Amino acid sequence: MAEISNKLTPNVSLQGEQAYEAAIDLIIENAQHELLIFDQDLSLGAYSTTKRYEALRTFLAKNRLNRLVIVLHDPQYLLVRCPRLMGLLKIYNHAISVHVTDEQLKSIREVFVIADQSHYVQRFHVDEARFIYALNNPIQVKPLNMKFAELLKSSSESVSATTSGL
């Protein structure tokens, strides 16, 4: 995967699942305070892997004030296939929130990860592994930050570390 990350070019359209996962790795590695994830269900992007778990755990462990906010259309994959992330939610329940979009937003098919309002990876459509990413580009990230804020506003926090929180 390190070879793939060396071949990633920021600010151009890229393609491929492994390259997409490597771009997410870069965004998480560069995050210092805040990670915002909007995804259909976390089934793409290697969220169920040990590597992604370790990257997110490292980010959260850097500082007690670090935050991870996830907005999903469907939380089922997270609940069933991502036990490590659910474990993080239990350990870092003060720092992680998981929200589910309202029904009217389910037609949004892009996915993205934003770090510190400066770095991002945006997959144009969930069914195609075509994406763009950038580091240290707050101007380019601004529309995605605004979109994330709208998605969050129209979502409800509905996933917790315990099944009683569902």
PDB file of C-alpha atoms in Angstrom:
ATOM      1  CA  MET A   1       0.000   0.000   0.000  1.00  0.00           C
ATOM      2  CA  ALA A   2       2.943   2.350   0.599  1.00  0.00           C
ATOM      3  CA  GLU A   3       3.835   2.082  -3.076  1.00  0.00           C
ATOM      4  CA  ILE A   4       0.315   3.141  -3.995  1.00  0.00           C
ATOM      5  CA  SER A   5       0.396   6.181  -1.694  1.00  0.00           C
ATOM      6  CA  ASN A   6       3.631   7.302  -3.321  1.00  0.00           C
ATOM      7  CA  LYS A   7       1.890   7.275  -6.702  1.00  0.00           C
ATOM      8  CA  LEU A   8      -1.129   9.300  -5.579  1.00  0.00           C
ATOM      9  CA  THR A   9      -1.301  12.736  -7.127  1.00  0.00           C
ATOM     10  CA  PRO A  10      -3.345  15.329  -5.249  1.00  0.00           C
ATOM     11  CA  ASN A  11      -5.950  17.493  -6.984  1.00  0.00           C
ATOM     12  CA  VAL A  12      -6.487  15.172  -9.953  1.00  0.00           C
ATOM     13  CA  SER A  13      -9.135  12.541 -10.577  1.00  0.00           C
ATOM     14  CA  LEU A  14      -7.812   9.103  -9.572  1.00  0.00           C
ATOM     15  CA  GLN A  15      -9.239   5.624  -9.795  1.00  0.00           C
ATOM     16  CA  GLY A  16      -9.075   2.260  -8.023  1.00  0.00           C
ATOM     17  CA  GLU A  17     -10.135   0.772  -4.698  1.00  0.00           C
ATOM     18  CA  GLN A  18      -6.576   0.373  -3.369  1.00  0.00           C
ATOM     19  CA  ALA A  19      -5.691   3.936  -4.351  1.00  0.00           C
ATOM     20  CA  TYR A  20      -8.891   5.165  -2.685  1.00  0.00           C
ATOM     21  CA  GLU A  21      -7.975   3.333   0.522  1.00  0.00           C
ATOM     22  CA  ALA A  22      -4.453   4.793   0.370  1.00  0.00           C
ATOM     23  CA  ALA A  23      -5.890   8.303  -0.014  1.00  0.00           C
ATOM     24  CA  ILE A  24      -8.063   7.763   3.067  1.00  0.00           C
ATOM     25  CA  ASP A  25      -4.911   6.621   4.894  1.00  0.00           C
ATOM     26  CA  LEU A  26      -3.206   9.911   3.971  1.00  0.00           C
ATOM     27  CA  ILE A  27      -6.133  12.002   5.164  1.00  0.00           C
ATOM     28  CA  ILE A  28      -6.298  10.179   8.510  1.00  0.00           C
ATOM     29  CA  GLU A  29      -2.510  10.381   8.959  1.00  0.00           C
ATOM     30  CA  ASN A  30      -2.635  14.152   8.406  1.00  0.00           C
ATOM     31  CA  ALA A  31      -5.561  14.740  10.763  1.00  0.00           C
ATOM     32  CA  GLN A  32      -4.624  16.600  13.927  1.00  0.00           C
ATOM     33  CA  HIS A  33      -7.971  17.523  15.550  1.00  0.00           C
ATOM     34  CA  GLU A  34     -11.060  16.491  13.608  1.00  0.00           C
ATOM     35  CA  LEU A  35     -12.140  13.788  11.192  1.00  0.00           C
ATOM     36  CA  LEU A  36     -15.481  13.958   9.422  1.00  0.00           C
ATOM     37  CA  ILE A  37     -16.640  10.929   7.451  1.00  0.00           C
ATOM     38  CA  PHE A  38     -19.704  10.783   5.236  1.00  0.00           C
ATOM     39  CA  ASP A  39     -20.308   7.367   3.731  1.00  0.00           C
ATOM     40  CA  GLN A  40     -23.119   5.117   2.588  1.00  0.00           C
ATOM     41  CA  ASP A  41     -22.294   2.385   5.105  1.00  0.00           C
ATOM     42  CA  LEU A  42     -18.466   2.110   5.513  1.00  0.00           C
ATOM     43  CA  SER A  43     -18.331  -1.050   3.380  1.00  0.00           C
ATOM     44  CA  LEU A  44     -15.776   0.596   1.068  1.00  0.00           C
ATOM     45  CA  GLY A  45     -12.549   2.209   2.247  1.00  0.00           C
ATOM     46  CA  ALA A  46     -11.264  -0.683   4.383  1.00  0.00           C
ATOM     47  CA  TYR A  47     -13.098   0.432   7.516  1.00  0.00           C
ATOM     48  CA  SER A  48     -13.396  -3.137   8.776  1.00  0.00           C
ATOM     49  CA  THR A  49      -9.634  -3.747   8.652  1.00  0.00           C
ATOM     50  CA  THR A  50      -7.117  -3.719  11.482  1.00  0.00           C
ATOM     51  CA  LYS A  51      -5.114  -1.085   9.601  1.00  0.00           C
ATOM     52  CA  ARG A  52      -8.030   1.385   9.506  1.00  0.00           C
ATOM     53  CA  TYR A  53      -8.813   0.668  13.153  1.00  0.00           C
ATOM     54  CA  GLU A  54      -5.195   1.376  14.126  1.00  0.00           C
ATOM     55  CA  ALA A  55      -5.121   4.621  12.124  1.00  0.00           C
ATOM     56  CA  LEU A  56      -8.316   5.885  13.753  1.00  0.00           C
ATOM     57  CA  ARG A  57      -7.204   4.736  17.207  1.00  0.00           C
ATOM     58  CA  THR A  58      -3.894   6.551  16.763  1.00  0.00           C
ATOM     59  CA  PHE A  59      -5.732   9.712  15.715  1.00  0.00           C
ATOM     60  CA  LEU A  60      -8.069   9.568  18.719  1.00  0.00           C
ATOM     61  CA  ALA A  61      -5.232   8.786  21.146  1.00  0.00           C
ATOM     62  CA  LYS A  62      -3.201  11.850  20.045  1.00  0.00           C
ATOM     63  CA  ASN A  63      -5.350  14.229  22.034  1.00  0.00           C
ATOM     64  CA  ARG A  64      -8.380  13.855  24.283  1.00  0.00           C
ATOM     65  CA  LEU A  65     -10.022  16.705  22.385  1.00  0.00           C
ATOM     66  CA  ASN A  66      -9.781  15.018  18.976  1.00  0.00           C
ATOM     67  CA  ARG A  67     -13.141  14.292  17.374  1.00  0.00           C
ATOM     68  CA  LEU A  68     -14.421  11.731  14.868  1.00  0.00           C
ATOM     69  CA  VAL A  69     -17.884  12.383  13.429  1.00  0.00           C
ATOM     70  CA  ILE A  70     -19.396   9.831  11.066  1.00  0.00           C
ATOM     71  CA  VAL A  71     -22.597  10.274   9.044  1.00  0.00           C
ATOM     72  CA  LEU A  72     -23.975   7.177   7.325  1.00  0.00           C
ATOM     73  CA  HIS A  73     -27.011   6.313   5.246  1.00  0.00           C
ATOM     74  CA  ASP A  74     -27.101   2.830   6.763  1.00  0.00           C
ATOM     75  CA  PRO A  75     -25.290   1.798   9.971  1.00  0.00           C
ATOM     76  CA  GLN A  76     -25.787  -1.962   9.526  1.00  0.00           C
ATOM     77  CA  TYR A  77     -22.330  -2.664   8.051  1.00  0.00           C
ATOM     78  CA  LEU A  78     -20.693  -0.770  10.912  1.00  0.00           C
ATOM     79  CA  LEU A  79     -22.725  -2.653  13.493  1.00  0.00           C
ATOM     80  CA  VAL A  80     -22.186  -6.110  12.007  1.00  0.00           C
ATOM     81  CA  ARG A  81     -18.873  -6.033  10.124  1.00  0.00           C
ATOM     82  CA  CYS A  82     -16.761  -3.467  12.002  1.00  0.00           C
ATOM     83  CA  PRO A  83     -16.326  -4.794  15.556  1.00  0.00           C
ATOM     84  CA  ARG A  84     -13.026  -2.940  15.958  1.00  0.00           C
ATOM     85  CA  LEU A  85     -14.661   0.404  15.159  1.00  0.00           C
ATOM     86  CA  MET A  86     -17.500  -0.425  17.527  1.00  0.00           C
ATOM     87  CA  GLY A  87     -14.815  -1.111  20.137  1.00  0.00           C
ATOM     88  CA  LEU A  88     -13.329   2.329  19.465  1.00  0.00           C
ATOM     89  CA  LEU A  89     -16.772   3.819  19.937  1.00  0.00           C
ATOM     90  CA  LYS A  90     -16.945   2.178  23.345  1.00  0.00           C
ATOM     91  CA  ILE A  91     -13.458   3.349  24.395  1.00  0.00           C
ATOM     92  CA  TYR A  92     -13.713   6.855  22.884  1.00  0.00           C
ATOM     93  CA  ASN A  93     -17.432   7.495  23.328  1.00  0.00           C
ATOM     94  CA  HIS A  94     -16.613  11.071  24.330  1.00  0.00           C
ATOM     95  CA  ALA A  95     -14.829  11.665  21.002  1.00  0.00           C
ATOM     96  CA  ILE A  96     -16.848   9.702  18.421  1.00  0.00           C
ATOM     97  CA  SER A  97     -20.381  10.250  17.220  1.00  0.00           C
ATOM     98  CA  VAL A  98     -22.167   8.251  14.545  1.00  0.00           C
ATOM     99  CA  HIS A  99     -25.232   9.686  12.847  1.00  0.00           C
ATOM    100  CA  VAL A 100     -27.679   8.271  10.341  1.00  0.00           C
ATOM    101  CA  THR A 101     -29.181  10.411   7.580  1.00  0.00           C
ATOM    102  CA  ASP A 102     -32.872  11.010   7.176  1.00  0.00           C
ATOM    103  CA  GLU A 103     -34.684   9.167   4.406  1.00  0.00           C
ATOM    104  CA  GLN A 104     -34.727  12.169   2.026  1.00  0.00           C
ATOM    105  CA  LEU A 105     -30.902  12.249   1.926  1.00  0.00           C
ATOM    106  CA  LYS A 106     -30.428   8.599   0.935  1.00  0.00           C
ATOM    107  CA  SER A 107     -30.106   9.599  -2.738  1.00  0.00           C
ATOM    108  CA  ILE A 108     -26.730  11.274  -2.097  1.00  0.00           C
ATOM    109  CA  ARG A 109     -24.231   8.817  -3.570  1.00  0.00           C
ATOM    110  CA  GLU A 110     -20.859  10.514  -3.080  1.00  0.00           C
ATOM    111  CA  VAL A 111     -18.702   9.798  -0.034  1.00  0.00           C
ATOM    112  CA  PHE A 112     -15.922  11.816   1.555  1.00  0.00           C
ATOM    113  CA  VAL A 113     -13.526  12.171   4.456  1.00  0.00           C
ATOM    114  CA  ILE A 114     -12.435  15.581   5.734  1.00  0.00           C
ATOM    115  CA  ALA A 115      -9.634  16.286   8.204  1.00  0.00           C
ATOM    116  CA  ASP A 116      -9.213  19.569  10.051  1.00  0.00           C
ATOM    117  CA  GLN A 117     -11.133  21.502   7.385  1.00  0.00           C
ATOM    118  CA  SER A 118      -7.970  21.282   5.239  1.00  0.00           C
ATOM    119  CA  HIS A 119      -7.516  17.779   3.851  1.00  0.00           C
ATOM    120  CA  TYR A 120     -10.034  15.611   2.059  1.00  0.00           C
ATOM    121  CA  VAL A 121     -10.757  12.648  -0.165  1.00  0.00           C
ATOM    122  CA  GLN A 122     -13.975  12.663  -2.166  1.00  0.00           C
ATOM    123  CA  ARG A 123     -15.320   9.641  -3.984  1.00  0.00           C
ATOM    124  CA  PHE A 124     -17.633  10.972  -6.675  1.00  0.00           C
ATOM    125  CA  HIS A 125     -20.067   8.050  -6.580  1.00  0.00           C
ATOM    126  CA  VAL A 126     -20.159   5.107  -4.220  1.00  0.00           C
ATOM    127  CA  ASP A 127     -20.425   2.629  -7.121  1.00  0.00           C
ATOM    128  CA  GLU A 128     -17.280   3.894  -8.891  1.00  0.00           C
ATOM    129  CA  ALA A 129     -13.760   3.984  -7.460  1.00  0.00           C
ATOM    130  CA  ARG A 130     -13.080   7.418  -8.955  1.00  0.00           C
ATOM    131  CA  PHE A 131     -12.002  10.065  -6.468  1.00  0.00           C
ATOM    132  CA  ILE A 132      -9.954  13.173  -5.789  1.00  0.00           C
ATOM    133  CA  TYR A 133      -7.979  14.129  -2.707  1.00  0.00           C
ATOM    134  CA  ALA A 134      -6.038  17.134  -1.473  1.00  0.00           C
ATOM    135  CA  LEU A 135      -3.869  18.067   1.484  1.00  0.00           C
ATOM    136  CA  ASN A 136      -3.666  21.575   2.957  1.00  0.00           C
ATOM    137  CA  ASN A 137      -6.375  23.017   0.737  1.00  0.00           C
ATOM    138  CA  PRO A 138      -9.032  24.663   2.943  1.00  0.00           C
ATOM    139  CA  ILE A 139     -10.562  26.568   0.021  1.00  0.00           C
ATOM    140  CA  GLN A 140     -11.243  23.393  -1.925  1.00  0.00           C
ATOM    141  CA  VAL A 141     -12.546  21.642   1.209  1.00  0.00           C
ATOM    142  CA  LYS A 142     -14.989  24.407   2.141  1.00  0.00           C
ATOM    143  CA  PRO A 143     -17.940  23.156   0.002  1.00  0.00           C
ATOM    144  CA  LEU A 144     -17.528  19.648   1.452  1.00  0.00           C
ATOM    145  CA  ASN A 145     -17.446  21.060   4.978  1.00  0.00           C
ATOM    146  CA  MET A 146     -20.687  22.896   4.248  1.00  0.00           C
ATOM    147  CA  LYS A 147     -22.245  19.737   2.784  1.00  0.00           C
ATOM    148  CA  PHE A 148     -21.155  17.720   5.827  1.00  0.00           C
ATOM    149  CA  ALA A 149     -22.707  20.320   8.153  1.00  0.00           C
ATOM    150  CA  GLU A 150     -26.008  20.037   6.252  1.00  0.00           C
ATOM    151  CA  LEU A 151     -25.901  16.235   6.346  1.00  0.00           C
ATOM    152  CA  LEU A 152     -25.175  16.289  10.066  1.00  0.00           C
ATOM    153  CA  LYS A 153     -28.000  18.743  10.682  1.00  0.00           C
ATOM    154  CA  SER A 154     -30.441  16.459   8.836  1.00  0.00           C
ATOM    155  CA  SER A 155     -29.270  13.317  10.630  1.00  0.00           C
ATOM    156  CA  SER A 156     -29.823  11.782  14.001  1.00  0.00           C
ATOM    157  CA  GLU A 157     -27.240  10.306  16.325  1.00  0.00           C
ATOM    158  CA  SER A 158     -28.333   6.711  16.464  1.00  0.00           C
ATOM    159  CA  VAL A 159     -25.346   4.433  16.871  1.00  0.00           C
ATOM    160  CA  SER A 160     -23.784   3.926  20.253  1.00  0.00           C
ATOM    161  CA  ALA A 161     -21.280   1.518  21.719  1.00  0.00           C
ATOM    162  CA  THR A 162     -24.046  -0.588  23.218  1.00  0.00           C
ATOM    163  CA  THR A 163     -26.914  -2.239  21.421  1.00  0.00           C
ATOM    164  CA  SER A 164     -29.356  -0.479  23.736  1.00  0.00           C
ATOM    165  CA  GLY A 165     -28.325   2.781  22.045  1.00  0.00           C
ATOM    166  CA  LEU A 166     -29.825   1.707  18.732  1.00  0.00           C
TER     167      LEU A 166
END
